[in-house]
Coordinates of N, CA, C and O in Angstrom, one line a residue:
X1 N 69.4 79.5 81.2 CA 70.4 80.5 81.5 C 70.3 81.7 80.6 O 70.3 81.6 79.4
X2 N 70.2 82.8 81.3 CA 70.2 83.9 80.3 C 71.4 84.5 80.3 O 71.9 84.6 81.4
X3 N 72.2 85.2 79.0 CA 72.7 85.9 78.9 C 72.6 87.4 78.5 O 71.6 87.8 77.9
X4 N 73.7 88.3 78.9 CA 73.0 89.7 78.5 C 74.3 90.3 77.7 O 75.4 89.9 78.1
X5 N 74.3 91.2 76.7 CA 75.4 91.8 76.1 C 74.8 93.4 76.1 O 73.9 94.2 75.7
X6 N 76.4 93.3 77.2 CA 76.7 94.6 77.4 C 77.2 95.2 76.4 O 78.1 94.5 75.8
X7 N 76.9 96.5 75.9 CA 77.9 97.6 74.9 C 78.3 98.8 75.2 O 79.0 99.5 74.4
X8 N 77.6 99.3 76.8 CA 78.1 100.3 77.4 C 78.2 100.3 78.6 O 77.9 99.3 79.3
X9 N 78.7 101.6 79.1 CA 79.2 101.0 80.8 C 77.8 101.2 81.6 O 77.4 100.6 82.6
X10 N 77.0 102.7 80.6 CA 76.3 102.7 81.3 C 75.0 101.1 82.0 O 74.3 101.1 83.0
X11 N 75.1 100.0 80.8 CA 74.1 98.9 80.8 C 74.8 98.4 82.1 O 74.2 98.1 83.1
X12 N 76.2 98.3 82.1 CA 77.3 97.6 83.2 C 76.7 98.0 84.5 O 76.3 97.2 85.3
X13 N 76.6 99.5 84.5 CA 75.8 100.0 86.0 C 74.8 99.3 86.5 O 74.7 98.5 87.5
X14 N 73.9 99.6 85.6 CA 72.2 99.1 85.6 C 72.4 97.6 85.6 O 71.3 97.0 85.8
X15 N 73.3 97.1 85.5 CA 73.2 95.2 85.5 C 73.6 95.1 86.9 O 72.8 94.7 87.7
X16 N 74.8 95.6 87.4 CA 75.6 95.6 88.2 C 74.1 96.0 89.8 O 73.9 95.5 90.9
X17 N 73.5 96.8 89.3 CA 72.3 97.6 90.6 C 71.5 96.3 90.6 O 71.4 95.7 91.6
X18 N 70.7 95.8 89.2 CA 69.7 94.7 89.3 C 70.3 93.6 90.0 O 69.7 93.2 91.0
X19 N 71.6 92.8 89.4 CA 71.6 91.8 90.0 C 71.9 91.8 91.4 O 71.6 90.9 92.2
X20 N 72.6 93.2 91.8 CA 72.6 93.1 93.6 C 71.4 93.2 94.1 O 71.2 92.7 95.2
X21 N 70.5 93.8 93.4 CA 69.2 93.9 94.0 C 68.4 92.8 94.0 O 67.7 92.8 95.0
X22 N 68.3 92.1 93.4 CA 68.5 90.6 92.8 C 68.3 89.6 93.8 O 67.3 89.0 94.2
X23 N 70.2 89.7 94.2 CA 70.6 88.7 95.5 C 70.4 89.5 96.8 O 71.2 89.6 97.8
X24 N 68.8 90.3 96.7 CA 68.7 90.8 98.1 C 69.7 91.8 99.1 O 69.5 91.8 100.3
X25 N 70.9 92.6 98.4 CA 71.9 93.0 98.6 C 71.7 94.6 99.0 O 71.0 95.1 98.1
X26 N 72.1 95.3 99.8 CA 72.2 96.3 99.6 C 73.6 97.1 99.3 O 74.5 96.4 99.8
X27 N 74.1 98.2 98.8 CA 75.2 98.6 98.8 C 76.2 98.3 99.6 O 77.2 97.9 99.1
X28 N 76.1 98.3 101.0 CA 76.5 98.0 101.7 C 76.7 96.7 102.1 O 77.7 96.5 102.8
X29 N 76.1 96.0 101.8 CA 76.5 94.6 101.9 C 77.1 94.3 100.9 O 78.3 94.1 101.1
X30 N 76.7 94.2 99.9 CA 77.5 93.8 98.9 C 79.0 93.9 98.8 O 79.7 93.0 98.4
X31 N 79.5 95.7 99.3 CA 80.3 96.2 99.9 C 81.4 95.6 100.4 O 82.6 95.5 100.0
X32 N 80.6 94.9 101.9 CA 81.4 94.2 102.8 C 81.7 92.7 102.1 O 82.7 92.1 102.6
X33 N 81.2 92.1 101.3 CA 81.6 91.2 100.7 C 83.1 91.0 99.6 O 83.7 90.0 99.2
X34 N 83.3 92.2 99.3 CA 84.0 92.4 98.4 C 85.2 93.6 98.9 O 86.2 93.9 98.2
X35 N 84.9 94.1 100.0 CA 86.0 95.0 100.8 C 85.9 96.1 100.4 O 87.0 96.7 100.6
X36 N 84.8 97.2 99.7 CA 84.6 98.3 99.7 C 83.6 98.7 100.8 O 83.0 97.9 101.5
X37 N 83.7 100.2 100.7 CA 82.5 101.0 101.3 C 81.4 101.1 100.4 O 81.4 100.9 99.2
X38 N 80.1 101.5 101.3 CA 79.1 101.6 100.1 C 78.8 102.8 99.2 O 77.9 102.9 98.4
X39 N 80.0 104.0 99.7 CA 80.2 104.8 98.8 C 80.8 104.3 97.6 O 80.3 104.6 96.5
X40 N 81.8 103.6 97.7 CA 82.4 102.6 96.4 C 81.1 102.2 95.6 O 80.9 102.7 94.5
X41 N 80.5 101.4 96.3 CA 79.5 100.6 95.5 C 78.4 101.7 94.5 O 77.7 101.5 93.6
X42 N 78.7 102.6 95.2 CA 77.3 103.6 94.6 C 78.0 104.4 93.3 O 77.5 104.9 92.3
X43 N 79.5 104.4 93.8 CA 80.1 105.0 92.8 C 80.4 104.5 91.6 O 80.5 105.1 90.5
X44 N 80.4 103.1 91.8 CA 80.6 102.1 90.6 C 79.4 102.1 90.1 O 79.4 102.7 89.0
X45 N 77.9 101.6 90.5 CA 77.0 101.5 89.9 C 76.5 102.7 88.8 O 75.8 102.6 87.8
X46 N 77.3 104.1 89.7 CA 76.9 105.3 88.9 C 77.8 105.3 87.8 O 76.9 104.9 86.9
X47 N 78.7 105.4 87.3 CA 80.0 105.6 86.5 C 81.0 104.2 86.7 O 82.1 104.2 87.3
X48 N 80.3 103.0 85.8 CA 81.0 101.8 86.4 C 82.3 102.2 85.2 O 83.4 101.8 85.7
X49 N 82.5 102.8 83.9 CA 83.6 102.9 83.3 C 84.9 103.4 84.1 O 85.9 103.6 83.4
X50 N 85.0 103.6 85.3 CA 85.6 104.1 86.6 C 86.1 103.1 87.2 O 87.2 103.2 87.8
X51 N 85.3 101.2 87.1 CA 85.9 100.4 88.2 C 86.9 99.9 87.6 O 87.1 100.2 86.4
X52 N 87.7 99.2 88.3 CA 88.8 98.6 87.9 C 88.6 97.1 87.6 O 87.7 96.5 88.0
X53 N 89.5 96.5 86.8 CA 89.1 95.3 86.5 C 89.6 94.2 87.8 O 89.6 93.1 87.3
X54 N 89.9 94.1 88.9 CA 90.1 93.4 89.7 C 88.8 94.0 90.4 O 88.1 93.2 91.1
X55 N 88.5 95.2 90.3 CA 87.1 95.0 91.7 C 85.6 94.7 90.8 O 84.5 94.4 91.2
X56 N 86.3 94.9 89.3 CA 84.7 94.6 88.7 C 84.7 92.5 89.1 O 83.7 91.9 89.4
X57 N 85.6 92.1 88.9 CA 85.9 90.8 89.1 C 85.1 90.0 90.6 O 84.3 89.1 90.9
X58 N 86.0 91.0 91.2 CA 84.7 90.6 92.5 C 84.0 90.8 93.1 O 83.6 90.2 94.1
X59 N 83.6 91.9 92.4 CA 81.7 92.1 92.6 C 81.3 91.2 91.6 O 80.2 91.0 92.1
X60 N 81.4 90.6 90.9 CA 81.1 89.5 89.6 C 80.7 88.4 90.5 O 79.6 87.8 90.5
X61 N 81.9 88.0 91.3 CA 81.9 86.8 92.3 C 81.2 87.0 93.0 O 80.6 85.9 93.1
X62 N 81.0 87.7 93.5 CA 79.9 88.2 95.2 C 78.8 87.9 94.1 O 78.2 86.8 94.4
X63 N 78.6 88.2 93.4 CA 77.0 88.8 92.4 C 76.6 87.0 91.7 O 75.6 86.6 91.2
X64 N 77.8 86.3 92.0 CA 77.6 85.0 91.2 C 77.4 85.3 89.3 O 76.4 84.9 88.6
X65 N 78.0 85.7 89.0 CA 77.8 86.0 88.0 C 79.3 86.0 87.2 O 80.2 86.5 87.8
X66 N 79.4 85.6 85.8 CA 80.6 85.6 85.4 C 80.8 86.6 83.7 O 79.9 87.4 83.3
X67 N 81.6 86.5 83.3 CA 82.1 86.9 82.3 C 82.1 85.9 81.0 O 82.8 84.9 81.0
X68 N 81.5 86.1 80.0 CA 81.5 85.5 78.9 C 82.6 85.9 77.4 O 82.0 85.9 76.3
X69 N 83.8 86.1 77.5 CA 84.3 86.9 75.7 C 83.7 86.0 74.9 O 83.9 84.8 75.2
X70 N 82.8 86.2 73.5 CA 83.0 85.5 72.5 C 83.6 86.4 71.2 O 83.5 87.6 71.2
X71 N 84.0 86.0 70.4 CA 84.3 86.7 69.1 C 83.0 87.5 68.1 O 81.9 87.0 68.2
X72 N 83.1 87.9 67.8 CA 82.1 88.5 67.1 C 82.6 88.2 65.4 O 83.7 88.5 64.9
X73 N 81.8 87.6 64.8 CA 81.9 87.9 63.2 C 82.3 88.8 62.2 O 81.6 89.5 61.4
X74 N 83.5 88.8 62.4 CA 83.7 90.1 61.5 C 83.8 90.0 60.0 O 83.7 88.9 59.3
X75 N 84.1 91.3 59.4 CA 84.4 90.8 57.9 C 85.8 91.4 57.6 O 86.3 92.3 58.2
X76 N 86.3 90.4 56.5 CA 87.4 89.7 56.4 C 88.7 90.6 56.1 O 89.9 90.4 56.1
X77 N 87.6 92.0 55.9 CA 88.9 93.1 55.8 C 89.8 93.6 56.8 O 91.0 94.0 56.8
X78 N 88.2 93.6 58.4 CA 88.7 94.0 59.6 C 89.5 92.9 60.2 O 90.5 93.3 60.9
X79 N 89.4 91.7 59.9 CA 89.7 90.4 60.3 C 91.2 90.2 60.0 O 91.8 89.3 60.6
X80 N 91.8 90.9 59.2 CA 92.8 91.1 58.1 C 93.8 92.0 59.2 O 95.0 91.8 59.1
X81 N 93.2 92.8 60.0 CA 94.0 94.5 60.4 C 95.3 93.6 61.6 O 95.3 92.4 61.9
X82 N 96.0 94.4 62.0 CA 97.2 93.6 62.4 C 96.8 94.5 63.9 O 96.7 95.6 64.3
X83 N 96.6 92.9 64.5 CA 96.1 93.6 66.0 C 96.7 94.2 67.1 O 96.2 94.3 68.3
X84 N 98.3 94.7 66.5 CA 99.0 95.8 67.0 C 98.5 97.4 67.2 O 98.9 98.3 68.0
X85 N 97.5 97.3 66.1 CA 97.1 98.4 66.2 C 96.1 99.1 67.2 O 95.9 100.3 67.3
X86 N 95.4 97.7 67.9 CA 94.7 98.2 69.1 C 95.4 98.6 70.2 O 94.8 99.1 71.2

């Protein structure tokens, strides 16, 4: 199983284009799977910092593909900050 770590939206695009391309998909299909147009789809892949988290969710599903959070290691000062402040 491979995993991939995203750190910008723009990688999100470019994952989001391969793996539909991937499952043989075109915009448009993919589209009708998830209840957009394939202007949607093209829009997201272009400027995915734009989708929403309920439609990034089901293009995820259509795409078979899921979401991983893990924690990242931090050090013990940032680890410390009171997470009100995000």
């Amino acid at each position: 199983m491979k995993y991939l770590l995203l750190q910008t939206p723009a990688q999100l695009g470019d994952q989001l284009r391969s793996l539909r391309k991937s499952r043989g998909l075109t915009q448009a299909g993919l589209g009708t799977l998830v209840g957009l147009d394939q202007t949607r789809i093209a829009k997201i892949e272009r400027q995915p910092g734009l989708v929403s988290v309920g439609q990034l969710m089901k293009l995820l599903a259509a795409l078979r593909v899921r979401v991983l959070l893990e924690p990242l290691q931090e050090p013990a000062a940032v680890a410390e900050t009171d997470s009100s402040e995000w």
